[in-house]
XYZ file of C-alpha atoms in Angstrom:
245
model
C 10.277 18.624 55.371
C 13.506 18.389 53.302
C 13.396 16.756 49.846
C 14.759 13.220 49.490
C 18.447 12.975 48.514
C 19.208 12.342 44.849
C 20.535 8.876 45.663
C 17.118 7.922 47.022
C 15.376 9.353 43.958
C 17.513 7.284 41.600
C 16.900 4.181 43.692
C 13.137 4.715 43.512
C 13.330 5.589 39.810
C 14.683 2.157 38.899
C 11.296 0.680 39.909
C 9.192 3.086 37.840
C 7.793 2.604 34.337
C 8.660 5.056 31.511
C 5.383 6.986 31.750
C 5.733 7.524 35.523
C 9.383 8.522 35.115
C 8.432 11.130 32.540
C 5.749 12.591 34.811
C 8.040 12.576 37.854
C 10.770 14.409 35.955
C 8.461 17.445 35.747
C 8.369 17.962 39.548
C 11.584 19.971 39.808
C 15.039 20.376 38.347
C 16.538 17.928 40.827
C 13.859 15.359 40.072
C 14.402 15.864 36.347
C 18.120 15.253 36.784
C 17.536 12.081 38.820
C 14.719 10.686 36.671
C 16.719 11.316 33.466
C 19.779 9.406 34.587
C 21.317 6.988 32.075
C 21.493 4.505 34.938
C 17.675 4.526 35.039
C 16.886 4.603 31.309
C 19.500 2.230 29.914
C 17.768 -0.966 31.174
C 14.426 0.287 29.796
C 15.966 1.089 26.423
C 17.793 -2.236 26.252
C 14.598 -4.137 27.012
C 12.194 -2.359 24.673
C 14.459 -1.015 21.905
C 17.662 -3.084 21.985
C 18.893 -1.876 18.587
C 18.881 1.744 19.811
C 20.849 0.794 22.917
C 23.857 0.076 20.680
C 24.020 3.646 19.349
C 26.508 6.278 20.444
C 26.603 6.911 24.181
C 26.853 10.631 23.394
C 23.023 10.614 23.194
C 21.148 10.301 26.491
C 19.363 6.975 26.937
C 16.186 8.817 27.914
C 16.208 10.646 24.582
C 16.865 7.428 22.653
C 13.964 5.748 24.460
C 11.601 8.608 23.599
C 12.723 8.482 19.956
C 12.125 4.733 19.856
C 8.711 5.128 21.461
C 7.714 7.804 18.918
C 8.898 5.633 16.014
C 6.928 2.631 17.316
C 3.829 4.799 17.678
C 4.120 5.958 14.061
C 4.406 2.371 12.832
C 1.254 1.363 14.678
C -0.811 4.276 13.364
C -3.577 3.397 10.956
C -3.022 4.981 7.526
C -5.054 8.050 6.731
C -8.100 7.832 4.521
C -7.195 8.073 0.827
C -7.759 11.420 -0.856
C -9.338 9.623 -3.818
C -12.543 7.626 -4.010
C -13.717 5.206 -6.686
C -16.142 7.900 -7.833
C -13.128 10.053 -8.812
C -11.763 7.451 -11.231
C -12.483 6.023 -14.661
C -11.027 2.667 -15.693
C -10.174 2.125 -19.376
C -9.047 -1.250 -20.703
C -8.177 -2.450 -24.180
C -7.129 -5.671 -25.863
C -5.206 -5.442 -29.126
C -3.761 -7.819 -31.699
C -1.381 -7.040 -34.544
C -4.445 -5.949 -36.533
C -5.550 -3.342 -33.974
C -7.903 -3.028 -31.013
C -10.290 -5.982 -30.746
C -12.015 -5.031 -27.485
C -12.192 -2.050 -25.153
C -14.159 -0.885 -22.173
C -14.519 2.329 -20.174
C -16.246 2.333 -16.808
C -16.666 4.984 -14.124
C -15.455 3.850 -10.731
C -18.899 3.733 -9.162
C -20.165 1.487 -11.974
C -17.406 -1.127 -11.760
C -18.355 -4.686 -10.981
C -16.648 -5.567 -7.702
C -15.497 -9.190 -7.815
C -14.931 -9.500 -4.048
C -16.153 -7.256 -1.237
C -13.570 -4.860 0.146
C -10.667 -5.793 -2.170
C -9.289 -3.990 -5.199
C -10.532 -6.387 -7.848
C -13.064 -5.292 -10.450
C -14.569 -6.360 -13.752
C -14.622 -3.897 -16.657
C -17.141 -4.875 -19.319
C -16.145 -4.567 -22.981
C -18.734 -3.185 -25.365
C -19.082 -4.798 -28.786
C -15.700 -6.017 -29.798
C -14.289 -7.834 -32.804
C -15.243 -11.462 -33.362
C -12.084 -13.568 -33.323
C -11.308 -17.031 -34.561
C -10.578 -19.656 -31.949
C -6.910 -20.438 -31.445
C -3.787 -18.948 -29.891
C -3.165 -15.256 -30.455
C -0.550 -12.699 -29.396
C -2.309 -9.792 -27.678
C -1.520 -6.612 -25.789
C -3.663 -5.764 -22.753
C -3.671 -2.236 -21.328
C -5.238 -0.828 -18.174
C -5.373 2.949 -17.759
C -6.712 4.758 -14.708
C -8.053 8.239 -15.426
C -8.839 10.972 -12.925
C -12.258 12.383 -13.793
C -12.091 15.652 -15.675
C -8.820 14.485 -17.237
C -6.920 15.669 -14.200
C -4.449 12.837 -14.684
C -3.854 9.520 -16.447
C -1.841 6.578 -15.135
C -1.035 3.424 -17.085
C -1.282 0.746 -14.427
C -0.489 -2.233 -16.669
C 0.536 -2.704 -20.300
C 1.419 -6.299 -21.034
C 1.883 -8.494 -24.084
C 1.508 -12.257 -24.253
C -0.210 -15.185 -25.883
C -3.766 -16.138 -25.021
C -5.890 -19.038 -26.167
C -9.090 -17.722 -27.701
C -11.888 -20.083 -26.755
C -15.461 -19.559 -25.599
C -15.637 -19.365 -21.811
C -11.861 -19.197 -21.598
C -9.699 -16.766 -19.659
C -6.286 -15.254 -20.254
C -4.203 -14.017 -17.323
C -1.634 -11.223 -17.439
C 0.335 -9.580 -14.662
C 3.034 -6.934 -14.341
C 4.897 -5.395 -11.422
C 3.618 -1.891 -10.816
C 5.938 1.125 -10.439
C 6.801 2.356 -6.962
C 5.423 5.783 -6.060
C 7.850 8.586 -5.289
C 11.122 9.904 -6.650
C 12.827 6.490 -6.827
C 10.120 4.667 -8.782
C 12.620 3.570 -11.396
C 14.959 1.909 -8.904
C 12.714 0.598 -6.142
C 10.081 -2.103 -6.494
C 6.556 -1.352 -5.319
C 5.883 -4.920 -4.062
C 2.577 -4.654 -5.952
C 1.466 -6.486 -9.068
C -1.207 -5.423 -11.531
C -3.414 -8.404 -12.379
C -5.491 -8.601 -15.569
C -7.923 -11.355 -16.541
C -9.294 -11.412 -20.085
C -12.654 -13.186 -20.158
C -14.053 -14.496 -23.444
C -17.454 -15.652 -24.618
C -18.539 -17.655 -27.628
C -20.709 -16.110 -30.311
C -24.307 -17.337 -30.355
C -23.860 -18.889 -33.794
C -20.693 -20.637 -32.632
C -18.564 -18.854 -35.201
C -15.770 -17.346 -33.151
C -15.294 -15.665 -29.791
C -14.976 -12.147 -28.489
C -13.624 -10.498 -25.336
C -16.500 -9.949 -22.922
C -14.762 -8.475 -19.878
C -11.342 -7.592 -18.494
C -10.858 -8.100 -14.773
C -8.393 -5.738 -13.082
C -6.836 -5.952 -9.638
C -3.797 -5.215 -7.481
C -1.934 -7.968 -5.621
C 0.679 -7.804 -2.858
C 3.815 -9.734 -3.760
C 4.476 -10.673 -0.132
C 1.392 -12.904 0.198
C -0.255 -12.776 -3.266
C -3.482 -11.413 -1.869
C -5.480 -8.562 -3.341
C -5.033 -5.227 -1.577
C -7.997 -3.449 -0.044
C -9.927 -0.822 -1.985
C -8.490 1.906 0.260
C -4.911 0.692 -0.250
C -5.452 0.663 -4.010
C -6.763 4.218 -3.917
C -3.797 5.349 -1.802
C -1.477 3.881 -4.418
C -3.149 5.631 -7.353
C -3.280 9.015 -5.646
C 0.538 9.165 -5.737
C 0.359 9.258 -9.527
C -2.914 11.076 -10.174
C -2.881 13.873 -7.593
C 0.059 16.119 -8.454
C -0.239 18.022 -5.172
C -0.242 14.838 -3.076
C 2.454 14.885 -0.392
C 3.886 11.519 0.706
């Protein structure tokens, strides 16, 4: 039985989906030639990847379709698990006035108080601390993330501003975080470091002190906190020197 003429193959090919066309092109050289025709692949490319269909006609439409399909598959892939875990990190926070440090706290990642399940938002307790008079005060709040064993240190947020010192009060600070990679100075990260300074009143009523500093990472696009895994992926760019992006 003689093989079907190439005209018939192209006619049939116009009714096939991309996966079937790819399989059929492996039958023989003549089938490959027919199933790879621009006449067959151009409508598929125009429908599914219209922006690629406007590129140079020097590239076969079949190849452009496969490139578009591969790019779409990469976009839909779930990100890999972060190389870091909370147990690898130590969070250090400090609150300072013009007179020096008035409160500080250091907590290992596994001992952080998670403020909401699954999101990168934690409370870092401050031990002791200086008793302050109630009123408005200019302060500097710093959040450092340390890789255990001093393998790396990253200053996530360092922000100055005024806060009203009152028992039960809170002071909020935020700062855009640097973008990971070689262009961190020129490209925004679309992430914001969020700090909340929580205060408590002394038992005798004479002054207040900083009790806790809440730390978190927000997405600028929707002002929601990122997940714990996304936060860890961000920090590994700065703390793991051998991390490849």
